[in-house]
XYZ file of C-alpha atoms in Angstrom:
555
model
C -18.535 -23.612 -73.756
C -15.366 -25.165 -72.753
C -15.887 -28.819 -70.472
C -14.875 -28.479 -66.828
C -11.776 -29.982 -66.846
C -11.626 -30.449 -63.039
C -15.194 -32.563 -62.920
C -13.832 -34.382 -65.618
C -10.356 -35.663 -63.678
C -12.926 -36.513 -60.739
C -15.380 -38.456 -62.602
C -12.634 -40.150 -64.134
C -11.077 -41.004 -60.280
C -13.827 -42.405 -59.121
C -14.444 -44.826 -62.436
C -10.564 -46.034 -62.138
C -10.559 -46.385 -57.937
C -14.698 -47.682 -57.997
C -13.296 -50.787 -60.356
C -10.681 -51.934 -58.141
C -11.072 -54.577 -55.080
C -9.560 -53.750 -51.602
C -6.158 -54.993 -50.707
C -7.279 -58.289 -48.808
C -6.341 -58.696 -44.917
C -4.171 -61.664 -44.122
C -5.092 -62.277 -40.662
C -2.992 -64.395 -38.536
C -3.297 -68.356 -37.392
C -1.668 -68.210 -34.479
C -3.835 -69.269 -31.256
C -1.880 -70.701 -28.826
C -0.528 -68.991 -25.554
C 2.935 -68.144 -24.966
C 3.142 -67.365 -21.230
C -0.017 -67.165 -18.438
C 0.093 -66.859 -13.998
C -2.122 -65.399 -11.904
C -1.996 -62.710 -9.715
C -4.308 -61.343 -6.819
C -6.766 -58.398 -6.689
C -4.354 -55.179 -6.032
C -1.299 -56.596 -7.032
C -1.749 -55.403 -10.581
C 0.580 -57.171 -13.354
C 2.528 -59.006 -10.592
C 3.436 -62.561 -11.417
C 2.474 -64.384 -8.101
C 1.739 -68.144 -9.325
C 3.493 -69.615 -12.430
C 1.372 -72.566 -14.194
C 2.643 -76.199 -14.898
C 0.958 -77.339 -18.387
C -0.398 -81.333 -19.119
C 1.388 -83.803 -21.730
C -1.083 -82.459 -24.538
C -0.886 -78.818 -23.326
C -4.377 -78.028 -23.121
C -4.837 -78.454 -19.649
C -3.095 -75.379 -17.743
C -2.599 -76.106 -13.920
C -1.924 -74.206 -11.136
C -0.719 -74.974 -7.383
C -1.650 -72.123 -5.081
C 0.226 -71.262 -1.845
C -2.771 -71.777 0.504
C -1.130 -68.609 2.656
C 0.024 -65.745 0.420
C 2.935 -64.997 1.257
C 4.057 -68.319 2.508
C 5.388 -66.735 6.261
C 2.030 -64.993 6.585
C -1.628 -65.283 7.590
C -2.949 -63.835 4.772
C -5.240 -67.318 3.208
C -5.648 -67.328 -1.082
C -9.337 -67.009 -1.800
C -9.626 -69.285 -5.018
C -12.783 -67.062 -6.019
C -10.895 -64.074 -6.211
C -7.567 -64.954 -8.504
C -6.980 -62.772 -11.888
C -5.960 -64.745 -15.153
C -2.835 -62.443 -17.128
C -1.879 -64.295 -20.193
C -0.085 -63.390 -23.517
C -1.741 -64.263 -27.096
C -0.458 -63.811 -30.459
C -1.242 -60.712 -31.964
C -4.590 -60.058 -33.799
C -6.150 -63.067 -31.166
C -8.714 -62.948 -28.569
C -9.720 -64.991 -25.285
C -12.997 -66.072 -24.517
C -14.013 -65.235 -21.714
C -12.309 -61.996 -20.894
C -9.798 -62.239 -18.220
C -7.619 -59.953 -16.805
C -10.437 -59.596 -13.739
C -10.974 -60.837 -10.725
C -12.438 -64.154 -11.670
C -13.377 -68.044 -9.563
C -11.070 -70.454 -9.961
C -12.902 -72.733 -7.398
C -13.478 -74.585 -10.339
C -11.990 -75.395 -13.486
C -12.252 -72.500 -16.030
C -12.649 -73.611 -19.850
C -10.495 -70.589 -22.037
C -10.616 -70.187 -26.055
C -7.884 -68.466 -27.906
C -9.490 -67.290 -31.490
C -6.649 -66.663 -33.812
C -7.313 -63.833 -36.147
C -8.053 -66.296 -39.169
C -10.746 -67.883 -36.589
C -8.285 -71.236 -35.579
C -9.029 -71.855 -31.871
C -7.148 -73.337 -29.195
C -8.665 -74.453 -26.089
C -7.612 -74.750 -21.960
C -8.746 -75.574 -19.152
C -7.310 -73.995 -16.223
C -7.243 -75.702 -12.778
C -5.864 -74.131 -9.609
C -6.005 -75.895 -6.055
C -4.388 -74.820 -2.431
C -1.148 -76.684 -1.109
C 0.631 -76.560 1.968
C 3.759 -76.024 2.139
C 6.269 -79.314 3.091
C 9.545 -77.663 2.491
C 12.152 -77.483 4.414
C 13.993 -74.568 5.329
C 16.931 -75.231 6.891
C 18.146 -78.186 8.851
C 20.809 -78.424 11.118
C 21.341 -80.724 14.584
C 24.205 -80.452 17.553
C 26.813 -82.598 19.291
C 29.273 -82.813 21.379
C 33.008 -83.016 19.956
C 35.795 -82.999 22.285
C 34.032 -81.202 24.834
C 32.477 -78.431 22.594
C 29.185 -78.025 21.188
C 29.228 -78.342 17.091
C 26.667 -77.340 15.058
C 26.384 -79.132 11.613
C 24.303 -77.837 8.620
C 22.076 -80.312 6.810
C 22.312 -80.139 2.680
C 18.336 -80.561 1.990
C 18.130 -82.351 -0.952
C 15.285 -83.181 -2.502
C 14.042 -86.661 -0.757
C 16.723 -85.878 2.182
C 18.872 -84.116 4.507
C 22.473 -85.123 4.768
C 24.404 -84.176 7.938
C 28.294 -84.747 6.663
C 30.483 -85.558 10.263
C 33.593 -85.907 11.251
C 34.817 -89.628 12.082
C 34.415 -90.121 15.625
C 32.230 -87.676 16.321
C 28.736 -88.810 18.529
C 25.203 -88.294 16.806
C 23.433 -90.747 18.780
C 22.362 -87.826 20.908
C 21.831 -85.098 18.416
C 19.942 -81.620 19.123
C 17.683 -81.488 15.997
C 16.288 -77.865 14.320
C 15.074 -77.372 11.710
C 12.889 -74.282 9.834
C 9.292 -75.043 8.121
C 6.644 -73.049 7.198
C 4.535 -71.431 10.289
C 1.384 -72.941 9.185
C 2.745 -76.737 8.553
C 3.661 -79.619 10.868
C 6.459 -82.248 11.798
C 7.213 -85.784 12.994
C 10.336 -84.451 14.976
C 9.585 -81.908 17.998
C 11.488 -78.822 17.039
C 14.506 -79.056 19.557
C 14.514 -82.732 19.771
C 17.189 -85.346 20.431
C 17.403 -87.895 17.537
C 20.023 -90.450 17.247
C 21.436 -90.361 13.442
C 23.613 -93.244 13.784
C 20.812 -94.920 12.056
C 18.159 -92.977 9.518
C 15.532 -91.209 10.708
C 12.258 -90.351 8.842
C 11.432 -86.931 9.301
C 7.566 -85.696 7.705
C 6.408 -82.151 7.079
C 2.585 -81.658 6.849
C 1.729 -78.685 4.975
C -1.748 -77.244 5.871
C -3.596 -79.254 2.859
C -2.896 -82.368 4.905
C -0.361 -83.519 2.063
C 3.031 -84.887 3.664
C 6.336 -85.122 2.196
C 8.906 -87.726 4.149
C 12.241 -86.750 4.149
C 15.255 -89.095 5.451
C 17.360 -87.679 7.442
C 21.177 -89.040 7.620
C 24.635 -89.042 8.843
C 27.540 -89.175 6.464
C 31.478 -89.078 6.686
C 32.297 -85.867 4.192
C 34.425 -87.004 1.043
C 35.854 -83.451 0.078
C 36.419 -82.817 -3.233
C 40.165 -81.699 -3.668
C 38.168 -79.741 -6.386
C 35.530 -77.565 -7.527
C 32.283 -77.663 -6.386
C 29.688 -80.985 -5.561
C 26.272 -80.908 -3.461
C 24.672 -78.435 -4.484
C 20.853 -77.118 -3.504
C 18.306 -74.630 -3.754
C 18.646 -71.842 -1.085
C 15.947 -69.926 -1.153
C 14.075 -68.256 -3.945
C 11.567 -65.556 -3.674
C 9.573 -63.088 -5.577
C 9.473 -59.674 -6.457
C 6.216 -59.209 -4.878
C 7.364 -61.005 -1.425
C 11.139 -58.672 -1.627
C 8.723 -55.242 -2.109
C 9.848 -55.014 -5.761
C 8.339 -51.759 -7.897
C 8.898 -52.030 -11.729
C 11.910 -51.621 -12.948
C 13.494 -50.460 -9.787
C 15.419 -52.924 -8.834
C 18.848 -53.139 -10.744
C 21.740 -54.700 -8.591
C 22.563 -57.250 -5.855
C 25.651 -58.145 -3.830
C 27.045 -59.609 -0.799
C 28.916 -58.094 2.717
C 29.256 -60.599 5.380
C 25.965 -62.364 6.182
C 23.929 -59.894 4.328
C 22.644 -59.491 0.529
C 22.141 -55.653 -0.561
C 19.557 -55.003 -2.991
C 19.985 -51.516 -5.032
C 16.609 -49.933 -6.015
C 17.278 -47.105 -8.408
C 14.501 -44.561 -6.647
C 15.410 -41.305 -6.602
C 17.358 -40.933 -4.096
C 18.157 -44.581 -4.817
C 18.341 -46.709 -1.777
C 20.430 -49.667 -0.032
C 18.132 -52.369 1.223
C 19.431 -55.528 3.225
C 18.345 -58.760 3.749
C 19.913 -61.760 5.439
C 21.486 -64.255 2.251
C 20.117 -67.416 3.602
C 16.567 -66.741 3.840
C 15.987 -63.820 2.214
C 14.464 -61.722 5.340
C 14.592 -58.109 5.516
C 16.970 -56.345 7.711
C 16.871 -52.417 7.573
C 18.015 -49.743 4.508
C 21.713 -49.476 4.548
C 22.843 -45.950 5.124
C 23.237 -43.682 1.068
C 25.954 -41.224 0.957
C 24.474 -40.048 -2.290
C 21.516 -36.863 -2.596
C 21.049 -38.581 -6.456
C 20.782 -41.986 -8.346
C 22.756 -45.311 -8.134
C 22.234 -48.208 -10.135
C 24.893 -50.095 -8.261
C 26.611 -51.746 -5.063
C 29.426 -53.810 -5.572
C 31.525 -55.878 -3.114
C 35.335 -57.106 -3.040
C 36.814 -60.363 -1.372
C 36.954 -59.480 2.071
C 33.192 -57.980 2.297
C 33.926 -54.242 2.012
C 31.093 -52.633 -0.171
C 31.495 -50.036 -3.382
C 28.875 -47.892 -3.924
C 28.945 -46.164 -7.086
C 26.777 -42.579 -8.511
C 25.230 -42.765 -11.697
C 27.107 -40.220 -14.038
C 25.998 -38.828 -17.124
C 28.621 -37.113 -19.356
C 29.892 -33.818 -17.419
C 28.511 -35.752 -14.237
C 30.511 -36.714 -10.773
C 31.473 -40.283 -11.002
C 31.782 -40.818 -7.248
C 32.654 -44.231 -5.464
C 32.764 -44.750 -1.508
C 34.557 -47.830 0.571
C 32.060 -49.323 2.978
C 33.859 -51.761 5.930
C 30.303 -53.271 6.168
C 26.104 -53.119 5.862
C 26.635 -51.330 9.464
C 28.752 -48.619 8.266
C 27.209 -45.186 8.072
C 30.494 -42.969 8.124
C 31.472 -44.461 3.979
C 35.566 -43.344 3.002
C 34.935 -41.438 -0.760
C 37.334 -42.989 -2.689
C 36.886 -41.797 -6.161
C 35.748 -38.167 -7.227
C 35.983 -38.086 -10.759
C 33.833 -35.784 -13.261
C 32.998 -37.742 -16.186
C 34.221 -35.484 -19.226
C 33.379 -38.035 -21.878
C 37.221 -38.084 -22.519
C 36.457 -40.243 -25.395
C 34.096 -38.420 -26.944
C 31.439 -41.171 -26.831
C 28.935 -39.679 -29.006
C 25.850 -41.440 -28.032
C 25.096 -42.433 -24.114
C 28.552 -42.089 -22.092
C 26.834 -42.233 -18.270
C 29.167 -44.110 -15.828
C 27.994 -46.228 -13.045
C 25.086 -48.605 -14.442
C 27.662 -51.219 -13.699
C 30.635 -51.714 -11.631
C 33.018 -54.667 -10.845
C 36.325 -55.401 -8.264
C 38.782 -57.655 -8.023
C 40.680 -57.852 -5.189
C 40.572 -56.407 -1.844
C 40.116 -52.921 -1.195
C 42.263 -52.257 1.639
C 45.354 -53.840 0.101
C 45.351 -54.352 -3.690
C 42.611 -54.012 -6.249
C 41.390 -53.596 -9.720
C 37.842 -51.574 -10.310
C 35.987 -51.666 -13.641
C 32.810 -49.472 -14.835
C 31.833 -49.534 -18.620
C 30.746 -46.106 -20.623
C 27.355 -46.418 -21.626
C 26.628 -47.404 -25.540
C 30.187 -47.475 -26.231
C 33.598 -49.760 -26.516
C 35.046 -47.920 -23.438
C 36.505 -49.121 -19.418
C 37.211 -47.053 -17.211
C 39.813 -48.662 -14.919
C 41.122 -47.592 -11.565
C 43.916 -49.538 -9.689
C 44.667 -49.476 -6.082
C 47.973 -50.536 -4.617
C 49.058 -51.313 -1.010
C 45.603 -49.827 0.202
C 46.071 -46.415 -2.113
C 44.098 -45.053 -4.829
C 47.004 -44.844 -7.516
C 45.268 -41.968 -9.611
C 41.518 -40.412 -9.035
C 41.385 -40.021 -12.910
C 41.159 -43.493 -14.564
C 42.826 -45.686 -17.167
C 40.993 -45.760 -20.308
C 40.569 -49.297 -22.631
C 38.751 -49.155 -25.634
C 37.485 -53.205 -26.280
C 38.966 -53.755 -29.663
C 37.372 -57.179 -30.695
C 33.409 -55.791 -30.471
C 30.922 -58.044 -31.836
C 27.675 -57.364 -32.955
C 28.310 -56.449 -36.571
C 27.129 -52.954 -37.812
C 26.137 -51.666 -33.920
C 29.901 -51.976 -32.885
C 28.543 -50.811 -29.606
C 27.544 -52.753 -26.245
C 24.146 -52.339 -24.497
C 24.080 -49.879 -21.427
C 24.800 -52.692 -19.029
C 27.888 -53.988 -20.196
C 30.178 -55.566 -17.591
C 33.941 -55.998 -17.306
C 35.021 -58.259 -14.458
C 38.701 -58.540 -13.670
C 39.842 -61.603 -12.888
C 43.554 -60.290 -10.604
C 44.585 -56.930 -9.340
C 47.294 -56.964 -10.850
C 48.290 -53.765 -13.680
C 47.183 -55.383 -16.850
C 44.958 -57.592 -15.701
C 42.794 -60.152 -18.085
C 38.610 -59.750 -17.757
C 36.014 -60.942 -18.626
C 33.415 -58.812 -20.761
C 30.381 -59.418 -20.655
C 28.238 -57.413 -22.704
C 24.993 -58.588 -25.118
C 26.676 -60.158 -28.267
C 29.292 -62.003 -26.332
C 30.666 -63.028 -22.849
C 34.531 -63.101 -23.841
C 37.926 -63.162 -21.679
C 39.845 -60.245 -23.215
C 43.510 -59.835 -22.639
C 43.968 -57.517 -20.196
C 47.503 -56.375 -22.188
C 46.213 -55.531 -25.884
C 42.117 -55.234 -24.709
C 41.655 -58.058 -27.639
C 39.574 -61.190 -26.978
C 41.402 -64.239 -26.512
C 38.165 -66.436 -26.417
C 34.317 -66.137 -25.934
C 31.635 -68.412 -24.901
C 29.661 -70.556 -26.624
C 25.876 -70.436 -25.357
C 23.225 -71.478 -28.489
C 19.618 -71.611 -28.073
C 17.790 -70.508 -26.779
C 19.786 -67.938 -25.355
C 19.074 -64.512 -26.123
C 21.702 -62.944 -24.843
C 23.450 -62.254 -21.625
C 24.530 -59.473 -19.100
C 25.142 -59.758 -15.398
C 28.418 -61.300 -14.327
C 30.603 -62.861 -11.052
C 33.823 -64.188 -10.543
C 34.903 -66.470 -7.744
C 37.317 -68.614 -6.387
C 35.943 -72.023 -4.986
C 37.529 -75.082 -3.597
C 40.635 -74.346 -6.128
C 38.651 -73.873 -9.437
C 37.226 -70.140 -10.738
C 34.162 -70.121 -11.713
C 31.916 -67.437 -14.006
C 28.572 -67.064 -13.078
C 26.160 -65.483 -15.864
C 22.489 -64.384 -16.297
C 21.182 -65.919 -19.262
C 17.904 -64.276 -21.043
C 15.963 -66.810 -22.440
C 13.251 -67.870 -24.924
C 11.903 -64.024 -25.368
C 13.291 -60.303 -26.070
C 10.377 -59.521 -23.256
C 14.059 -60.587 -20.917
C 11.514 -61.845 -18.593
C 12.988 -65.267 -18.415
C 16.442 -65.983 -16.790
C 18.562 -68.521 -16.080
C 21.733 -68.712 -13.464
C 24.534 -69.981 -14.948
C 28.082 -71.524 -13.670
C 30.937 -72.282 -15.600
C 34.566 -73.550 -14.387
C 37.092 -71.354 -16.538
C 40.026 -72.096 -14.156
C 42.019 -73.407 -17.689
C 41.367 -70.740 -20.024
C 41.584 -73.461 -22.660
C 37.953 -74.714 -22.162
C 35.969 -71.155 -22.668
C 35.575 -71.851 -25.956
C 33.942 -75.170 -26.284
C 30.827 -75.409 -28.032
C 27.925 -77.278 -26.152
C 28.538 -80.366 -28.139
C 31.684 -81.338 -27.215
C 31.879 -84.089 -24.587
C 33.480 -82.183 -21.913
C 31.089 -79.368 -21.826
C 29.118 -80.772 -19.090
C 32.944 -80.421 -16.717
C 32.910 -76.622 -18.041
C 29.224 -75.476 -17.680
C 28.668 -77.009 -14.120
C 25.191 -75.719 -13.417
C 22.403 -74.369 -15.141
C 19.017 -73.254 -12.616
C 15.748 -73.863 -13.430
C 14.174 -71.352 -15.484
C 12.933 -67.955 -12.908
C 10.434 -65.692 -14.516
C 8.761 -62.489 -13.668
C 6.901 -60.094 -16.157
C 8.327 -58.087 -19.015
C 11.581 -56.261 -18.539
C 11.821 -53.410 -20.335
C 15.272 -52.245 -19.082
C 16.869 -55.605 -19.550
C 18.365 -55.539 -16.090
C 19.477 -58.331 -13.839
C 22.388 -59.148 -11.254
C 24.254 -61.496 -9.887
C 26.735 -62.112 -6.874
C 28.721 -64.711 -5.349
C 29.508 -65.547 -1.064
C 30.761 -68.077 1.370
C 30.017 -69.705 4.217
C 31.345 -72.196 6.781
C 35.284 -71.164 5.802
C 34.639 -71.037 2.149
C 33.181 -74.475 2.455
C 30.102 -73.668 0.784
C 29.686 -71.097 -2.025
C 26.109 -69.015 -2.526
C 25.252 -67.844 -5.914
C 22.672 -65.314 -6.146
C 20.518 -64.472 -9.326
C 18.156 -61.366 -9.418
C 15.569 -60.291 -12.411
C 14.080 -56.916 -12.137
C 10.299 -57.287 -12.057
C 11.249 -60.818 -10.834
C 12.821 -61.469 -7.421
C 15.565 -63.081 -6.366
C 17.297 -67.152 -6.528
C 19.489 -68.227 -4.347
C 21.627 -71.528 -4.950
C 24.261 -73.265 -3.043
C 26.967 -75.107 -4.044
C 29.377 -77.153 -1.364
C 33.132 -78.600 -1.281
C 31.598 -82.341 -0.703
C 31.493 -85.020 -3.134
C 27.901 -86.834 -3.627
């Protein structure tokens, strides 16, 4: 009788696999956290309260607004906070959070890396008042007329800059805290500023911050920009954020528009210097935008999102108040390229100029090298079909494409205008002749990359503001960003060099909100006070919005 073959392969299988050991897991060491806040029961993943961390790290603190938001009535209960943190893969936290859990008292956390190495916190969160100042501002008499002058709030004081000659012994003094906090100055009050004046907030904790308040003759700059401060900053939670809605920001007169990409999208307003909500702007669309872009004199751009074989439609707006829009562009997006992967047009749009008169308008193709470029001329739309500029000096090495929200800015209205590009692998000033970079940025760590881009003229300089992503491809941490490219000469320099510091003016404090899967982010430039001050403005989807002045008067 012949063997059976087939038992015999099996047997010898399980002899060959039976002597040989499992592959061994490597488990990872890692135990430390990367990023932790808190939020509040119903508010799901929304990053209300960022944490400040001790010398060694291992104590994790947190100061809670004792009113959430600040305006309102609505009091934190300590006992009812949730704990969201990150960990390295394969770890765990002991005890579980992500729940509602009491932070009344300090709350002892171990990470356990996957190899078993542990890391330990403490977490410690307490109420505070708010003893901020919002705005600041007193009255006098000059030459018969009442004057209002704007306080810079700085951080230990406000400065009011007057005019030789001028009065303050008998200044009207206002002034805008939080609801729920307390002052040494009567709102309303006459103060005489020809000597300093202590002014103290009490926030509802019973903590008090002094500020001094002052009189000073203004030394303009002949220059570029000095005092700068803090606007306002708020978050997405408190500006009625939903994920990844939000995509675009710009500014019309005294208002900042906010583009949420619902669908329809909408328009929503709020007044630029404190962030308050006005009303939804009037849509002339039935579909999606992702933006809303403004020109030099105030008049708004809307723009339609269009996918290939799509209407790529653009109406003029005089103002946040106009609800009868001019369409100014009505162009089907043929692909005339032939971009082969994503060619939609509208995900970002730029001006330069003045729409009424003379202007340049920019939107980039999708993953591509392509601008499409329309010009308008004495207050004309010189073709409803655009000019076409393929980017040759891509970077980026085998992609040779830009990510979706690639910007080009122009910097003039005039035919061939220069621009900047701004697009992932690069922020470069291309020559607006042979579409070839002439020179690029230099950012380094920890920059990840950048997107969002303004242009502005200020006090006689031009300045470039940029989002920068930071630390993380979760793009949930941004920085605003303002560099003075009036000499073309200086875009170039690496970080090093000694003049850096005259070319990169300003760099905000880190603003973070949770993770951003699109990538998206905006930012916009205004005036005030006859161009006198400048407002930069800095928003992260799934983050909120910064606001950050900057002002014509030397320290």
């Amino acid at each position: 009788m012949k063997p059976n073959i087939f038992f015999i392969v099996i047997a010898a299988a399980a002899a060959l696999f039976s002597c040989r050991k499992p592959d061994a897991v490597v488990r990872k060491q890692q135990s430390a956290l990367s990023d932790i806040y808190l939020t509040t029961d119903g508010k799901g993943s929304e990053r209300l309260f960022d944490a400040r961390y001790s010398a060694n790290n291992d104590t994790i603190y947190f100061d809670v607004p004792w009113y959430y938001p600040a305006t309102s009535d609505n009091e934190v209960d300590l006992k009812k906070l949730i704990v969201r943190a990150t960990i390295p893969t394969d770890a765990t936290v002991t005890p579980a959070i992500g729940a509602v859990t009491d932070l009344s008292k300090p709350l002892n956390i171990t990470v356990t890396a996957g190899n078993g190495a542990k890391s330990s916190y403490v977490i410690v969160a307490k109420k505070v008042g708010d003893y901020s100042i919002t705005s600041a501002k007193i009255s006098v008499t000059a030459e018969g007329a009442v004057q209002e002058i704007e306080g810079v709030i700085q951080e230990k004081e406000v400065i009011f800059y007057v005019l030789p000659g001028v009065d303050i012994s008998g200044a009207v003094f206002n002034y805008e805290i939080n609801k729920h906090s307390t002052a040494s100055v009567a709102e309303g009050a006459t103060i005489s500023l020809a000597q300093e004046q202590p002014f103290t907030v009490t926030g509802v904790d019973g903590v008090s911050k002094t500020y001094t308040l002052r009189a000073r003759e203004p030394q303009k700059l002949a220059y570029g920009a000095g005092i700068n401060r803090k606007l306002w900053t708020k978050t997405g939670a408190e500006l009625s954020f939903t994920a990844n809605m939000e995509t675009s920001i710009t500014v019309s007169g005294d208002y900042l528009v906010v583009v949420r990409r619902t669908n329809p999208s909408k328009y929503s307003v709020y007044n630029r210097f404190t962030g308050a909500y006005v009303k939804e702007m009037y849509y002339p669309f039935t579909g999606l935008s992702f933006q809303i872009a403004s020109d030099t004199t105030g008049n708004l751009l809307a723009a339609s999102w269009a996918p290939k074989n799509s209407k790529f439609i653009l109406y003029k707006y005089s103002s946040v108040a106009d609800a009868a829009p001019v369409k100014l562009v009505d162009w089907t997006n043929s692909n005339p390229t032939g971009i082969t992967g994503d060619g939609g047009v509208g995900r970002r749009v730029n001006i330069f100029g003045d729409l009424n008169k003379d202007a340049v308008i920019m939107a980039t193709g999708g993953q591509s090298t392509i601008i499409y470029k329309w010009r308008i001329a004495g207050g004309v739309l010189q073709s409803n079909d655009p000019e076409i500029i393929n980017y040759k000096s891509i970077a980026g090495g085998a992609s040779s494409l830009w990510g979706y929200y690639a910007e080009a800015q122009p910097v003039s209205a005039a035919a061939n205008s220069d621009y900047f590009l701004n697009y992932q692998f690069e922020v470069a000033l291309v020559n607006g002749a042979t579409n070839e970079r002439s020179a690029a940025l230099t950012l380094g760590d920890p920059v990840v990359f950048t997107m969002p881009t303004a242009y502005g003229t200020f006090n006689n300089a031009n300045y470039l503001a940029i989002v920068k992503y930071l630390n993380s491809y979760d793009l949930n941490q941004v920085q605003m960003s303002l560099y003075d490219v009036t000499s073309p000469s200086k875009i170039s320099l690496p970080p090093t060099d000694a003049a850096y510091p005259q070319f990169n003016i300003f760099n905000s404090d880190l603003f973070t909100g949770t993770a951003n899967g699109n990538g998206t982010a905006d930012i916009c430039i205004g005036y005030s006070d006859h161009k006198q001050r400048m407002q930069v403005y800095m928003m992260l989807t799934n983050g909120g919005i910064m606001a950050h002045e900057f002002t014509t008067y030397a320290p």
